[in-house]
Amino acid sequence: RLVPQGALSYAMSARPNTDASQPQTDIALFDAQLFRVHFDNLPGPAYMWQRDGNDFLLIAHNQAAAQLPFSRIGKFIGMGARTLQAGCDHDMLADLETCARTGAVLHRTVEHPYLETGTVRRLAISLVPVSTDIVVLHTDDITERAQTEAALRESEHKYRTIVDTAHEGVLAVDHDGVVTYANHRIGEMLGYEPMELVGRLIFDLVDESMHAEAQSMRKRRVAGVKEQFDFRLRHRSGANVWVSIAASPLFDASGNVAGAIHMVSDISERKRAEQALQGSEAKFRALLQTIPDLIIRVTADGRYLDIHCPETGPFMSLPYTASEYIGKNVTDFNPPEFARDHERYRRKALETGQVQLWEYARDFGGELHHVEARFVGAGPDEVVITLGH
């Protein structure tokens, strides 16, 4: 009762006849021999179960099963699934019954404890019905693969968490410029939920006036060029958003460009500050043009930082151009006594925080002029000097 009837019974008890001089006339015997050879030489562990009342008995195993270092399978031949599945979360008996009754192949992934060894392995199992009473169970040990996949999932989860919560926006596109990924930050910058951006053309996020420039950048990315640049994107509301973009091509397994990844930083505040500064500097320069005084910026140790020369008056006739002064020291252009007095007023202006007045006579353009120099501290290491006559 522990073995299948007929040809299968013979297949489990007989060995194939390899003597070519003895003709095989029994088709059932020939089929049984083929089955036995096939079963014994399956590359993975396989086990044969036979119905026994309301249980299934283990009646055979193949060579691969016998060679498992953590299995004692030989000791369990003739034992029932009800007994062998004790301590296992998997209901082997129920699956054997279902498989035999329905004739359908079943697939499971289980944590399987090998009896008498304390070893637990993760197995992918397939139950194949041979008849209403016989089921062959195949196993594939996927423990290491499962561990690797779990580690990969954890790594991907950590990576996605980092990317999703990054201060920088992240925008990935495919070869055609279609957005394939957007994190929360880029969504915040542009007024979208991340998933609203996925599937859109990246050019939808660019003002029409910049499409040509965007197309040129895309061509460079397809050519494998990596670069960083400032660019203007369009907010959902239609407002401009200035960003700094570090763009890199993405490659497929064959080394071909498959898309691009963009790390995006919002620089709108910086741009507004730059524009405000440019406006302020323009106003300052315009104001300077109306002032007839010579204005000089120097460091605490007397190094020239900037010089504004009026367009009229004696100070327009300096012995050197303004650019020739920059980076040089007061001592490079003046007598020692003048340089010492100059340093004294600079130091006093920085130490006291008060305007220091110095009146002296100086030759400008071959004429002697009386000069009033006003020294004003401008920070810890800079003095602004205004010279009037």
Short mmCIF file of N, CA and C in Angstrom, two decimals, residues 142-238:
data_model
loop_
_atom_site.label_atom_id
_atom_site.label_comp_id
_atom_site.label_asym_id
_atom_site.label_seq_id
_atom_site.Cartn_x
_atom_site.Cartn_y
_atom_site.Cartn_z
N ILE A 142 15.34 28.62 -2.12
CA ILE A 142 15.50 30.03 -2.51
C ILE A 142 15.89 30.88 -1.31
N THR A 143 16.49 30.25 -0.29
CA THR A 143 16.83 30.99 0.94
C THR A 143 17.72 32.18 0.65
N GLU A 144 18.84 31.95 -0.05
CA GLU A 144 19.77 33.03 -0.32
C GLU A 144 19.15 34.08 -1.25
N ARG A 145 18.40 33.59 -2.23
CA ARG A 145 17.76 34.52 -3.15
C ARG A 145 16.75 35.38 -2.40
N ALA A 146 15.98 34.76 -1.50
CA ALA A 146 15.00 35.51 -0.72
C ALA A 146 15.68 36.54 0.17
N GLN A 147 16.82 36.15 0.77
CA GLN A 147 17.56 37.08 1.61
C GLN A 147 18.08 38.26 0.80
N THR A 148 18.59 37.93 -0.40
CA THR A 148 19.10 38.98 -1.28
C THR A 148 17.98 39.92 -1.71
N GLU A 149 16.82 39.34 -2.05
CA GLU A 149 15.68 40.16 -2.46
C GLU A 149 15.18 41.02 -1.30
N ALA A 150 15.19 40.45 -0.09
CA ALA A 150 14.77 41.22 1.09
C ALA A 150 15.72 42.38 1.34
N ALA A 151 17.03 42.09 1.20
CA ALA A 151 18.03 43.14 1.40
C ALA A 151 17.88 44.22 0.33
N LEU A 152 17.59 43.77 -0.91
CA LEU A 152 17.40 44.73 -2.00
C LEU A 152 16.16 45.59 -1.74
N ARG A 153 15.07 44.96 -1.30
CA ARG A 153 13.86 45.74 -0.99
C ARG A 153 14.11 46.75 0.11
N GLU A 154 14.86 46.32 1.14
CA GLU A 154 15.16 47.23 2.23
C GLU A 154 16.03 48.39 1.74
N SER A 155 17.02 48.04 0.91
CA SER A 155 17.89 49.07 0.36
C SER A 155 17.09 50.05 -0.51
N GLU A 156 16.20 49.50 -1.35
CA GLU A 156 15.38 50.36 -2.20
C GLU A 156 14.45 51.23 -1.37
N HIS A 157 13.93 50.64 -0.28
CA HIS A 157 13.05 51.42 0.59
C HIS A 157 13.82 52.58 1.23
N LYS A 158 15.03 52.29 1.72
CA LYS A 158 15.84 53.35 2.32
C LYS A 158 16.18 54.41 1.29
N TYR A 159 16.57 53.96 0.08
CA TYR A 159 16.92 54.90 -0.98
C TYR A 159 15.74 55.78 -1.34
N ARG A 160 14.55 55.14 -1.50
CA ARG A 160 13.37 55.91 -1.88
C ARG A 160 12.99 56.89 -0.78
N THR A 161 13.15 56.47 0.49
CA THR A 161 12.84 57.37 1.61
C THR A 161 13.76 58.59 1.57
N ILE A 162 15.06 58.33 1.33
CA ILE A 162 16.02 59.42 1.26
C ILE A 162 15.68 60.36 0.11
N VAL A 163 15.41 59.77 -1.06
CA VAL A 163 15.11 60.59 -2.24
C VAL A 163 13.81 61.36 -2.07
N ASP A 164 12.78 60.68 -1.51
CA ASP A 164 11.48 61.33 -1.36
C ASP A 164 11.52 62.48 -0.37
N THR A 165 12.42 62.38 0.62
CA THR A 165 12.47 63.42 1.65
C THR A 165 13.66 64.37 1.46
N ALA A 166 14.36 64.26 0.34
CA ALA A 166 15.53 65.09 0.09
C ALA A 166 15.12 66.56 -0.04
N HIS A 167 16.05 67.44 0.34
CA HIS A 167 15.81 68.88 0.20
C HIS A 167 15.81 69.27 -1.27
N GLU A 168 16.57 68.53 -2.09
CA GLU A 168 16.62 68.81 -3.52
C GLU A 168 15.49 68.09 -4.24
N GLY A 169 15.05 68.67 -5.32
CA GLY A 169 14.09 68.00 -6.16
C GLY A 169 14.79 66.96 -7.03
N VAL A 170 14.11 65.85 -7.29
CA VAL A 170 14.65 64.80 -8.15
C VAL A 170 13.63 64.53 -9.24
N LEU A 171 14.10 64.60 -10.48
CA LEU A 171 13.23 64.40 -11.63
C LEU A 171 13.94 63.50 -12.63
N ALA A 172 13.35 62.35 -12.92
CA ALA A 172 13.92 61.41 -13.88
C ALA A 172 13.04 61.37 -15.12
N VAL A 173 13.67 61.30 -16.29
CA VAL A 173 12.93 61.22 -17.55
C VAL A 173 13.48 60.07 -18.38
N ASP A 174 12.66 59.57 -19.32
CA ASP A 174 13.14 58.52 -20.21
C ASP A 174 13.76 59.15 -21.46
N HIS A 175 14.07 58.30 -22.44
CA HIS A 175 14.77 58.76 -23.64
C HIS A 175 13.97 59.81 -24.40
N ASP A 176 12.66 59.78 -24.29
CA ASP A 176 11.79 60.72 -25.01
C ASP A 176 11.45 61.96 -24.20
N GLY A 177 12.03 62.07 -23.00
CA GLY A 177 11.76 63.24 -22.17
C GLY A 177 10.49 63.15 -21.37
N VAL A 178 9.95 61.93 -21.20
CA VAL A 178 8.75 61.73 -20.39
C VAL A 178 9.17 61.49 -18.94
N VAL A 179 8.54 62.17 -18.00
CA VAL A 179 8.89 62.03 -16.59
C VAL A 179 8.52 60.63 -16.10
N THR A 180 9.51 59.94 -15.52
CA THR A 180 9.28 58.60 -14.98
C THR A 180 9.31 58.59 -13.46
N TYR A 181 9.87 59.63 -12.85
CA TYR A 181 9.89 59.71 -11.39
C TYR A 181 10.02 61.16 -10.97
N ALA A 182 9.30 61.53 -9.92
CA ALA A 182 9.40 62.87 -9.33
C ALA A 182 9.24 62.73 -7.83
N ASN A 183 10.13 63.36 -7.06
CA ASN A 183 9.98 63.26 -5.61
C ASN A 183 9.11 64.41 -5.09
N HIS A 184 8.87 64.40 -3.79
CA HIS A 184 7.97 65.39 -3.19
C HIS A 184 8.51 66.82 -3.34
N ARG A 185 9.83 66.97 -3.25
CA ARG A 185 10.40 68.31 -3.27
C ARG A 185 10.17 69.00 -4.61
N ILE A 186 10.38 68.27 -5.72
CA ILE A 186 10.17 68.90 -7.02
C ILE A 186 8.69 69.21 -7.20
N GLY A 187 7.83 68.36 -6.61
CA GLY A 187 6.40 68.65 -6.67
C GLY A 187 6.07 69.94 -5.95
N GLU A 188 6.67 70.13 -4.77
CA GLU A 188 6.45 71.36 -4.02
C GLU A 188 6.93 72.58 -4.80
N MET A 189 8.07 72.45 -5.46
CA MET A 189 8.63 73.58 -6.21
C MET A 189 7.69 74.04 -7.32
N LEU A 190 7.03 73.04 -7.96
CA LEU A 190 6.25 73.35 -9.16
C LEU A 190 4.74 73.33 -8.93
N GLY A 191 4.31 73.02 -7.67
CA GLY A 191 2.89 73.06 -7.36
C GLY A 191 2.10 71.83 -7.79
N TYR A 192 2.77 70.65 -7.85
CA TYR A 192 2.10 69.41 -8.24
C TYR A 192 2.32 68.35 -7.17
N GLU A 193 1.43 67.35 -7.16
CA GLU A 193 1.72 66.12 -6.47
C GLU A 193 2.71 65.33 -7.33
N PRO A 194 3.64 64.58 -6.72
CA PRO A 194 4.65 63.87 -7.53
C PRO A 194 4.04 63.03 -8.65
N MET A 195 2.97 62.29 -8.36
CA MET A 195 2.40 61.41 -9.38
C MET A 195 1.72 62.19 -10.51
N GLU A 196 1.40 63.47 -10.28
CA GLU A 196 0.84 64.28 -11.35
C GLU A 196 1.90 64.62 -12.40
N LEU A 197 3.16 64.57 -11.99
CA LEU A 197 4.25 64.87 -12.92
C LEU A 197 4.64 63.66 -13.76
N VAL A 198 4.47 62.46 -13.19
CA VAL A 198 4.85 61.24 -13.90
C VAL A 198 3.98 61.07 -15.14
N GLY A 199 4.63 60.81 -16.27
CA GLY A 199 3.91 60.64 -17.53
C GLY A 199 3.83 61.90 -18.36
N ARG A 200 4.20 63.05 -17.78
CA ARG A 200 4.18 64.30 -18.54
C ARG A 200 5.51 64.50 -19.26
N LEU A 201 5.48 65.20 -20.38
CA LEU A 201 6.72 65.61 -21.03
C LEU A 201 7.39 66.68 -20.19
N ILE A 202 8.69 66.60 -20.07
CA ILE A 202 9.41 67.59 -19.26
C ILE A 202 9.25 68.99 -19.85
N PHE A 203 8.98 69.06 -21.17
CA PHE A 203 8.81 70.38 -21.79
C PHE A 203 7.52 71.05 -21.34
N ASP A 204 6.58 70.27 -20.77
CA ASP A 204 5.36 70.86 -20.21
C ASP A 204 5.68 71.73 -19.00
N LEU A 205 6.86 71.52 -18.41
CA LEU A 205 7.25 72.25 -17.20
C LEU A 205 8.15 73.43 -17.52
N VAL A 206 8.30 73.71 -18.81
CA VAL A 206 9.20 74.78 -19.26
C VAL A 206 8.40 75.80 -20.05
N ASP A 207 8.66 77.08 -19.80
CA ASP A 207 8.00 78.13 -20.57
C ASP A 207 8.37 78.00 -22.04
N GLU A 208 7.40 78.30 -22.92
CA GLU A 208 7.62 78.14 -24.36
C GLU A 208 8.84 78.91 -24.84
N SER A 209 9.12 80.03 -24.21
CA SER A 209 10.26 80.84 -24.64
C SER A 209 11.59 80.14 -24.42
N MET A 210 11.59 79.07 -23.60
CA MET A 210 12.84 78.36 -23.31
C MET A 210 12.84 76.94 -23.89
N HIS A 211 11.87 76.61 -24.75
CA HIS A 211 11.81 75.27 -25.32
C HIS A 211 13.03 74.96 -26.17
N ALA A 212 13.49 75.92 -26.95
CA ALA A 212 14.65 75.68 -27.81
C ALA A 212 15.88 75.36 -26.97
N GLU A 213 16.06 76.11 -25.90
CA GLU A 213 17.21 75.85 -25.01
C GLU A 213 17.06 74.49 -24.34
N ALA A 214 15.83 74.14 -23.95
CA ALA A 214 15.58 72.84 -23.31
C ALA A 214 15.86 71.70 -24.29
N GLN A 215 15.49 71.87 -25.56
CA GLN A 215 15.76 70.85 -26.57
C GLN A 215 17.26 70.65 -26.76
N SER A 216 18.02 71.73 -26.74
CA SER A 216 19.48 71.63 -26.87
C SER A 216 20.08 70.87 -25.70
N MET A 217 19.56 71.13 -24.50
CA MET A 217 20.05 70.42 -23.32
C MET A 217 19.72 68.93 -23.41
N ARG A 218 18.52 68.63 -23.90
CA ARG A 218 18.12 67.22 -24.04
C ARG A 218 19.04 66.50 -25.02
N LYS A 219 19.40 67.16 -26.11
CA LYS A 219 20.31 66.55 -27.08
C LYS A 219 21.68 66.27 -26.45
N ARG A 220 22.13 67.17 -25.59
CA ARG A 220 23.42 66.94 -24.92
C ARG A 220 23.32 65.75 -23.97
N ARG A 221 22.16 65.61 -23.34
CA ARG A 221 22.00 64.47 -22.43
C ARG A 221 21.98 63.16 -23.21
N VAL A 222 21.29 63.13 -24.35
CA VAL A 222 21.26 61.94 -25.20
C VAL A 222 22.66 61.61 -25.68
N ALA A 223 23.49 62.63 -25.85
CA ALA A 223 24.88 62.41 -26.27
C ALA A 223 25.77 61.99 -25.10
N GLY A 224 25.19 61.90 -23.90
CA GLY A 224 25.95 61.43 -22.74
C GLY A 224 26.63 62.53 -21.95
N VAL A 225 26.24 63.79 -22.18
CA VAL A 225 26.87 64.93 -21.51
C VAL A 225 26.25 65.15 -20.13
N LYS A 226 27.11 65.33 -19.14
CA LYS A 226 26.69 65.64 -17.78
C LYS A 226 27.04 67.10 -17.51
N GLU A 227 26.10 67.87 -16.95
CA GLU A 227 26.36 69.30 -16.75
C GLU A 227 25.49 69.88 -15.64
N GLN A 228 25.86 71.09 -15.21
CA GLN A 228 25.09 71.82 -14.21
C GLN A 228 24.82 73.21 -14.75
N PHE A 229 23.60 73.71 -14.53
CA PHE A 229 23.22 74.99 -15.11
C PHE A 229 22.02 75.56 -14.34
N ASP A 230 21.84 76.87 -14.49
CA ASP A 230 20.64 77.53 -13.96
C ASP A 230 19.59 77.56 -15.06
N PHE A 231 18.34 77.37 -14.66
CA PHE A 231 17.27 77.30 -15.65
C PHE A 231 15.98 77.81 -15.03
N ARG A 232 15.02 78.11 -15.90
CA ARG A 232 13.75 78.64 -15.43
C ARG A 232 12.65 77.63 -15.75
N LEU A 233 12.00 77.09 -14.73
CA LEU A 233 10.86 76.21 -14.91
C LEU A 233 9.57 76.99 -14.68
N ARG A 234 8.45 76.34 -15.01
CA ARG A 234 7.15 77.02 -14.87
C ARG A 234 6.33 76.35 -13.79
N HIS A 235 5.90 77.13 -12.82
CA HIS A 235 5.03 76.65 -11.75
C HIS A 235 3.64 76.38 -12.31
N ARG A 236 2.90 75.54 -11.61
CA ARG A 236 1.53 75.23 -12.04
C ARG A 236 0.70 76.50 -12.22
N SER A 237 0.98 77.50 -11.40
CA SER A 237 0.25 78.77 -11.48
C SER A 237 0.66 79.61 -12.67
N GLY A 238 1.75 79.21 -13.34
CA GLY A 238 2.26 80.00 -14.46
C GLY A 238 3.44 80.86 -14.08
#
